[in-house]
Amino acid sequence: MKTLVVILDNIRSTYNVGAIFRTCEGLGVNEVIITGYTPFYDKGLPHEQAKLRKQIHKTALGAEDIVPWRRINNLEDAIAECRANNLTITALEQGDDSLNLAEPQTLTEDTALILGEEVHGIQPEILQTCDRLLEIPMCGQKESFNVSVAGAIAIWELRKNDLNETTSRLRRQR
């Protein structure tokens, strides 16, 4: 199975963080890297950490204790480290050069997927450093999904071929 690292950059909501962790656990993400002001229970006073842990746990349901994670405060440093580990840097963001996830794709390389801030997305200067952009086409009047929903769709697309192979092996083992 190929490596998939998810980078959470400036995600404001603890509930979105928890939901993304739950998706990452269910779809076999190798690691979550937390950057920017994304809330997690690794910082602050003990009572602040307890509050954050409770909020994240509400949607993660324990996945936050299963999926390996770490904090790299600066997104640029996280990208540099992932690039040094031969990961393709991919951002989930709308743009002129984005790949439409509704069209058939063969995404087979080890990947770092950046999920950005809920309202403003990923900074343009960061997008310029990415190897590719992925976009989920929208049919309604809204321009985007909630970051946890969009992240789940993108992670599924990046993982589905591996999961089909894994699921086939699991069925044969029963």
mmCIF file with all atom_site columns, N, CA and C in Angstrom, residues 53-87:
data_model
loop_
_atom_site.group_PDB
_atom_site.id
_atom_site.type_symbol
_atom_site.label_atom_id
_atom_site.label_alt_id
_atom_site.label_comp_id
_atom_site.label_asym_id
_atom_site.label_entity_id
_atom_site.label_seq_id
_atom_site.pdbx_PDB_ins_code
_atom_site.Cartn_x
_atom_site.Cartn_y
_atom_site.Cartn_z
_atom_site.occupancy
_atom_site.B_iso_or_equiv
_atom_site.pdbx_formal_charge
_atom_site.auth_seq_id
_atom_site.auth_comp_id
_atom_site.auth_asym_id
_atom_site.auth_atom_id
_atom_site.pdbx_PDB_model_num
ATOM 1   N N  . ARG A 1 53 ? -8.888  17.668 24.013 1.00 0.00 ? 53 ARG A N  1
ATOM 2   C CA . ARG A 1 53 ? -8.977  16.216 23.846 1.00 0.00 ? 53 ARG A CA 1
ATOM 3   C C  . ARG A 1 53 ? -10.439 15.768 23.812 1.00 0.00 ? 53 ARG A C  1
ATOM 4   N N  . LYS A 1 54 ? -11.258 16.316 24.697 1.00 0.00 ? 54 LYS A N  1
ATOM 5   C CA . LYS A 1 54 ? -12.679 15.956 24.752 1.00 0.00 ? 54 LYS A CA 1
ATOM 6   C C  . LYS A 1 54 ? -13.392 16.356 23.460 1.00 0.00 ? 54 LYS A C  1
ATOM 7   N N  . GLN A 1 55 ? -13.116 17.563 22.962 1.00 0.00 ? 55 GLN A N  1
ATOM 8   C CA . GLN A 1 55 ? -13.765 18.038 21.742 1.00 0.00 ? 55 GLN A CA 1
ATOM 9   C C  . GLN A 1 55 ? -13.346 17.210 20.532 1.00 0.00 ? 55 GLN A C  1
ATOM 10  N N  . ILE A 1 56 ? -12.058 16.928 20.406 1.00 0.00 ? 56 ILE A N  1
ATOM 11  C CA . ILE A 1 56 ? -11.570 16.128 19.284 1.00 0.00 ? 56 ILE A CA 1
ATOM 12  C C  . ILE A 1 56 ? -12.126 14.710 19.366 1.00 0.00 ? 56 ILE A C  1
ATOM 13  N N  . HIS A 1 57 ? -12.125 14.151 20.567 1.00 0.00 ? 57 HIS A N  1
ATOM 14  C CA . HIS A 1 57 ? -12.616 12.784 20.760 1.00 0.00 ? 57 HIS A CA 1
ATOM 15  C C  . HIS A 1 57 ? -14.091 12.652 20.380 1.00 0.00 ? 57 HIS A C  1
ATOM 16  N N  . LYS A 1 58 ? -14.858 13.701 20.512 1.00 0.00 ? 58 LYS A N  1
ATOM 17  C CA . LYS A 1 58 ? -16.296 13.652 20.209 1.00 0.00 ? 58 LYS A CA 1
ATOM 18  C C  . LYS A 1 58 ? -16.549 13.175 18.783 1.00 0.00 ? 58 LYS A C  1
ATOM 19  N N  . THR A 1 59 ? -15.706 13.578 17.840 1.00 0.00 ? 59 THR A N  1
ATOM 20  C CA . THR A 1 59 ? -15.887 13.137 16.456 1.00 0.00 ? 59 THR A CA 1
ATOM 21  C C  . THR A 1 59 ? -14.869 12.081 16.037 1.00 0.00 ? 59 THR A C  1
ATOM 22  N N  . ALA A 1 60 ? -13.707 12.051 16.663 1.00 0.00 ? 60 ALA A N  1
ATOM 23  C CA . ALA A 1 60 ? -12.683 11.062 16.300 1.00 0.00 ? 60 ALA A CA 1
ATOM 24  C C  . ALA A 1 60 ? -12.993 9.688  16.881 1.00 0.00 ? 60 ALA A C  1
ATOM 25  N N  . LEU A 1 61 ? -13.675 9.658  18.004 1.00 0.00 ? 61 LEU A N  1
ATOM 26  C CA . LEU A 1 61 ? -14.057 8.407  18.669 1.00 0.00 ? 61 LEU A CA 1
ATOM 27  C C  . LEU A 1 61 ? -12.874 7.466  18.908 1.00 0.00 ? 61 LEU A C  1
ATOM 28  N N  . GLY A 1 62 ? -11.750 8.028  19.295 1.00 0.00 ? 62 GLY A N  1
ATOM 29  C CA . GLY A 1 62 ? -10.574 7.232  19.622 1.00 0.00 ? 62 GLY A CA 1
ATOM 30  C C  . GLY A 1 62 ? -9.555  7.121  18.498 1.00 0.00 ? 62 GLY A C  1
ATOM 31  N N  . ALA A 1 63 ? -9.916  7.528  17.294 1.00 0.00 ? 63 ALA A N  1
ATOM 32  C CA . ALA A 1 63 ? -8.977  7.462  16.171 1.00 0.00 ? 63 ALA A CA 1
ATOM 33  C C  . ALA A 1 63 ? -7.767  8.355  16.414 1.00 0.00 ? 63 ALA A C  1
ATOM 34  N N  . GLU A 1 64 ? -7.944  9.392  17.220 1.00 0.00 ? 64 GLU A N  1
ATOM 35  C CA . GLU A 1 64 ? -6.826  10.293 17.529 1.00 0.00 ? 64 GLU A CA 1
ATOM 36  C C  . GLU A 1 64 ? -5.740  9.590  18.331 1.00 0.00 ? 64 GLU A C  1
ATOM 37  N N  . ASP A 1 65 ? -6.077  8.451  18.950 1.00 0.00 ? 65 ASP A N  1
ATOM 38  C CA . ASP A 1 65 ? -5.106  7.667  19.707 1.00 0.00 ? 65 ASP A CA 1
ATOM 39  C C  . ASP A 1 65 ? -4.527  6.519  18.880 1.00 0.00 ? 65 ASP A C  1
ATOM 40  N N  . ILE A 1 66 ? -5.053  6.307  17.684 1.00 0.00 ? 66 ILE A N  1
ATOM 41  C CA . ILE A 1 66 ? -4.612  5.197  16.839 1.00 0.00 ? 66 ILE A CA 1
ATOM 42  C C  . ILE A 1 66 ? -3.705  5.687  15.706 1.00 0.00 ? 66 ILE A C  1
ATOM 43  N N  . VAL A 1 67 ? -4.104  6.769  15.045 1.00 0.00 ? 67 VAL A N  1
ATOM 44  C CA . VAL A 1 67 ? -3.350  7.270  13.891 1.00 0.00 ? 67 VAL A CA 1
ATOM 45  C C  . VAL A 1 67 ? -2.097  7.989  14.386 1.00 0.00 ? 67 VAL A C  1
ATOM 46  N N  . PRO A 1 68 ? -0.933  7.627  13.884 1.00 0.00 ? 68 PRO A N  1
ATOM 47  C CA . PRO A 1 68 ? 0.282   8.366  14.261 1.00 0.00 ? 68 PRO A CA 1
ATOM 48  C C  . PRO A 1 68 ? 0.161   9.831  13.826 1.00 0.00 ? 68 PRO A C  1
ATOM 49  N N  . TRP A 1 69 ? 0.568   10.725 14.707 1.00 0.00 ? 69 TRP A N  1
ATOM 50  C CA . TRP A 1 69 ? 0.489   12.150 14.389 1.00 0.00 ? 69 TRP A CA 1
ATOM 51  C C  . TRP A 1 69 ? 1.644   12.871 15.058 1.00 0.00 ? 69 TRP A C  1
ATOM 52  N N  . ARG A 1 70 ? 1.921   14.031 14.529 1.00 0.00 ? 70 ARG A N  1
ATOM 53  C CA . ARG A 1 70 ? 2.901   14.918 15.165 1.00 0.00 ? 70 ARG A CA 1
ATOM 54  C C  . ARG A 1 70 ? 2.645   16.329 14.679 1.00 0.00 ? 70 ARG A C  1
ATOM 55  N N  . ARG A 1 71 ? 3.227   17.270 15.397 1.00 0.00 ? 71 ARG A N  1
ATOM 56  C CA . ARG A 1 71 ? 3.088   18.679 15.043 1.00 0.00 ? 71 ARG A CA 1
ATOM 57  C C  . ARG A 1 71 ? 4.397   19.176 14.442 1.00 0.00 ? 71 ARG A C  1
ATOM 58  N N  . ILE A 1 72 ? 4.261   19.857 13.310 1.00 0.00 ? 72 ILE A N  1
ATOM 59  C CA . ILE A 1 72 ? 5.351   20.638 12.735 1.00 0.00 ? 72 ILE A CA 1
ATOM 60  C C  . ILE A 1 72 ? 4.735   22.024 12.576 1.00 0.00 ? 72 ILE A C  1
ATOM 61  N N  . ASN A 1 73 ? 5.173   22.976 13.379 1.00 0.00 ? 73 ASN A N  1
ATOM 62  C CA . ASN A 1 73 ? 4.486   24.266 13.445 1.00 0.00 ? 73 ASN A CA 1
ATOM 63  C C  . ASN A 1 73 ? 4.355   24.970 12.095 1.00 0.00 ? 73 ASN A C  1
ATOM 64  N N  . ASN A 1 74 ? 5.361   24.846 11.259 1.00 0.00 ? 74 ASN A N  1
ATOM 65  C CA . ASN A 1 74 ? 5.415   25.599 10.011 1.00 0.00 ? 74 ASN A CA 1
ATOM 66  C C  . ASN A 1 74 ? 5.069   24.689 8.833  1.00 0.00 ? 74 ASN A C  1
ATOM 67  N N  . LEU A 1 75 ? 4.074   25.069 8.039  1.00 0.00 ? 75 LEU A N  1
ATOM 68  C CA . LEU A 1 75 ? 3.661   24.265 6.887  1.00 0.00 ? 75 LEU A CA 1
ATOM 69  C C  . LEU A 1 75 ? 4.799   24.071 5.894  1.00 0.00 ? 75 LEU A C  1
ATOM 70  N N  . GLU A 1 76 ? 5.581   25.107 5.672  1.00 0.00 ? 76 GLU A N  1
ATOM 71  C CA . GLU A 1 76 ? 6.693   24.994 4.731  1.00 0.00 ? 76 GLU A CA 1
ATOM 72  C C  . GLU A 1 76 ? 7.688   23.921 5.176  1.00 0.00 ? 76 GLU A C  1
ATOM 73  N N  . ASP A 1 77 ? 7.944   23.830 6.486  1.00 0.00 ? 77 ASP A N  1
ATOM 74  C CA . ASP A 1 77 ? 8.842   22.801 7.003  1.00 0.00 ? 77 ASP A CA 1
ATOM 75  C C  . ASP A 1 77 ? 8.241   21.401 6.816  1.00 0.00 ? 77 ASP A C  1
ATOM 76  N N  . ALA A 1 78 ? 6.942   21.283 7.019  1.00 0.00 ? 78 ALA A N  1
ATOM 77  C CA . ALA A 1 78 ? 6.268   19.996 6.824  1.00 0.00 ? 78 ALA A CA 1
ATOM 78  C C  . ALA A 1 78 ? 6.367   19.563 5.363  1.00 0.00 ? 78 ALA A C  1
ATOM 79  N N  . ILE A 1 79 ? 6.148   20.502 4.443  1.00 0.00 ? 79 ILE A N  1
ATOM 80  C CA . ILE A 1 79 ? 6.253   20.201 3.017  1.00 0.00 ? 79 ILE A CA 1
ATOM 81  C C  . ILE A 1 79 ? 7.677   19.781 2.665  1.00 0.00 ? 79 ILE A C  1
ATOM 82  N N  . ALA A 1 80 ? 8.660   20.523 3.168  1.00 0.00 ? 80 ALA A N  1
ATOM 83  C CA . ALA A 1 80 ? 10.062  20.198 2.880  1.00 0.00 ? 80 ALA A CA 1
ATOM 84  C C  . ALA A 1 80 ? 10.408  18.795 3.375  1.00 0.00 ? 80 ALA A C  1
ATOM 85  N N  . GLU A 1 81 ? 9.947   18.449 4.562  1.00 0.00 ? 81 GLU A N  1
ATOM 86  C CA . GLU A 1 81 ? 10.227  17.120 5.105  1.00 0.00 ? 81 GLU A CA 1
ATOM 87  C C  . GLU A 1 81 ? 9.550   16.030 4.270  1.00 0.00 ? 81 GLU A C  1
ATOM 88  N N  . CYS A 1 82 ? 8.307   16.261 3.876  1.00 0.00 ? 82 CYS A N  1
ATOM 89  C CA . CYS A 1 82 ? 7.601   15.282 3.050  1.00 0.00 ? 82 CYS A CA 1
ATOM 90  C C  . CYS A 1 82 ? 8.273   15.130 1.686  1.00 0.00 ? 82 CYS A C  1
ATOM 91  N N  . ARG A 1 83 ? 8.687   16.248 1.109  1.00 0.00 ? 83 ARG A N  1
ATOM 92  C CA . ARG A 1 83 ? 9.374   16.203 -0.188 1.00 0.00 ? 83 ARG A CA 1
ATOM 93  C C  . ARG A 1 83 ? 10.693  15.432 -0.054 1.00 0.00 ? 83 ARG A C  1
ATOM 94  N N  . ALA A 1 84 ? 11.415  15.639 1.049  1.00 0.00 ? 84 ALA A N  1
ATOM 95  C CA . ALA A 1 84 ? 12.673  14.921 1.282  1.00 0.00 ? 84 ALA A CA 1
ATOM 96  C C  . ALA A 1 84 ? 12.439  13.414 1.424  1.00 0.00 ? 84 ALA A C  1
ATOM 97  N N  . ASN A 1 85 ? 11.231  13.041 1.826  1.00 0.00 ? 85 ASN A N  1
ATOM 98  C CA . ASN A 1 85 ? 10.859  11.629 1.941  1.00 0.00 ? 85 ASN A CA 1
ATOM 99  C C  . ASN A 1 85 ? 10.193  11.106 0.660  1.00 0.00 ? 85 ASN A C  1
ATOM 100 N N  . ASN A 1 86 ? 10.364  11.868 -0.429 1.00 0.00 ? 86 ASN A N  1
ATOM 101 C CA . ASN A 1 86 ? 9.869   11.476 -1.754 1.00 0.00 ? 86 ASN A CA 1
ATOM 102 C C  . ASN A 1 86 ? 8.354   11.359 -1.854 1.00 0.00 ? 86 ASN A C  1
ATOM 103 N N  . LEU A 1 87 ? 7.646   12.183 -1.087 1.00 0.00 ? 87 LEU A N  1
ATOM 104 C CA . LEU A 1 87 ? 6.191   12.229 -1.202 1.00 0.00 ? 87 LEU A CA 1
ATOM 105 C C  . LEU A 1 87 ? 5.799   13.288 -2.225 1.00 0.00 ? 87 LEU A C  1
#
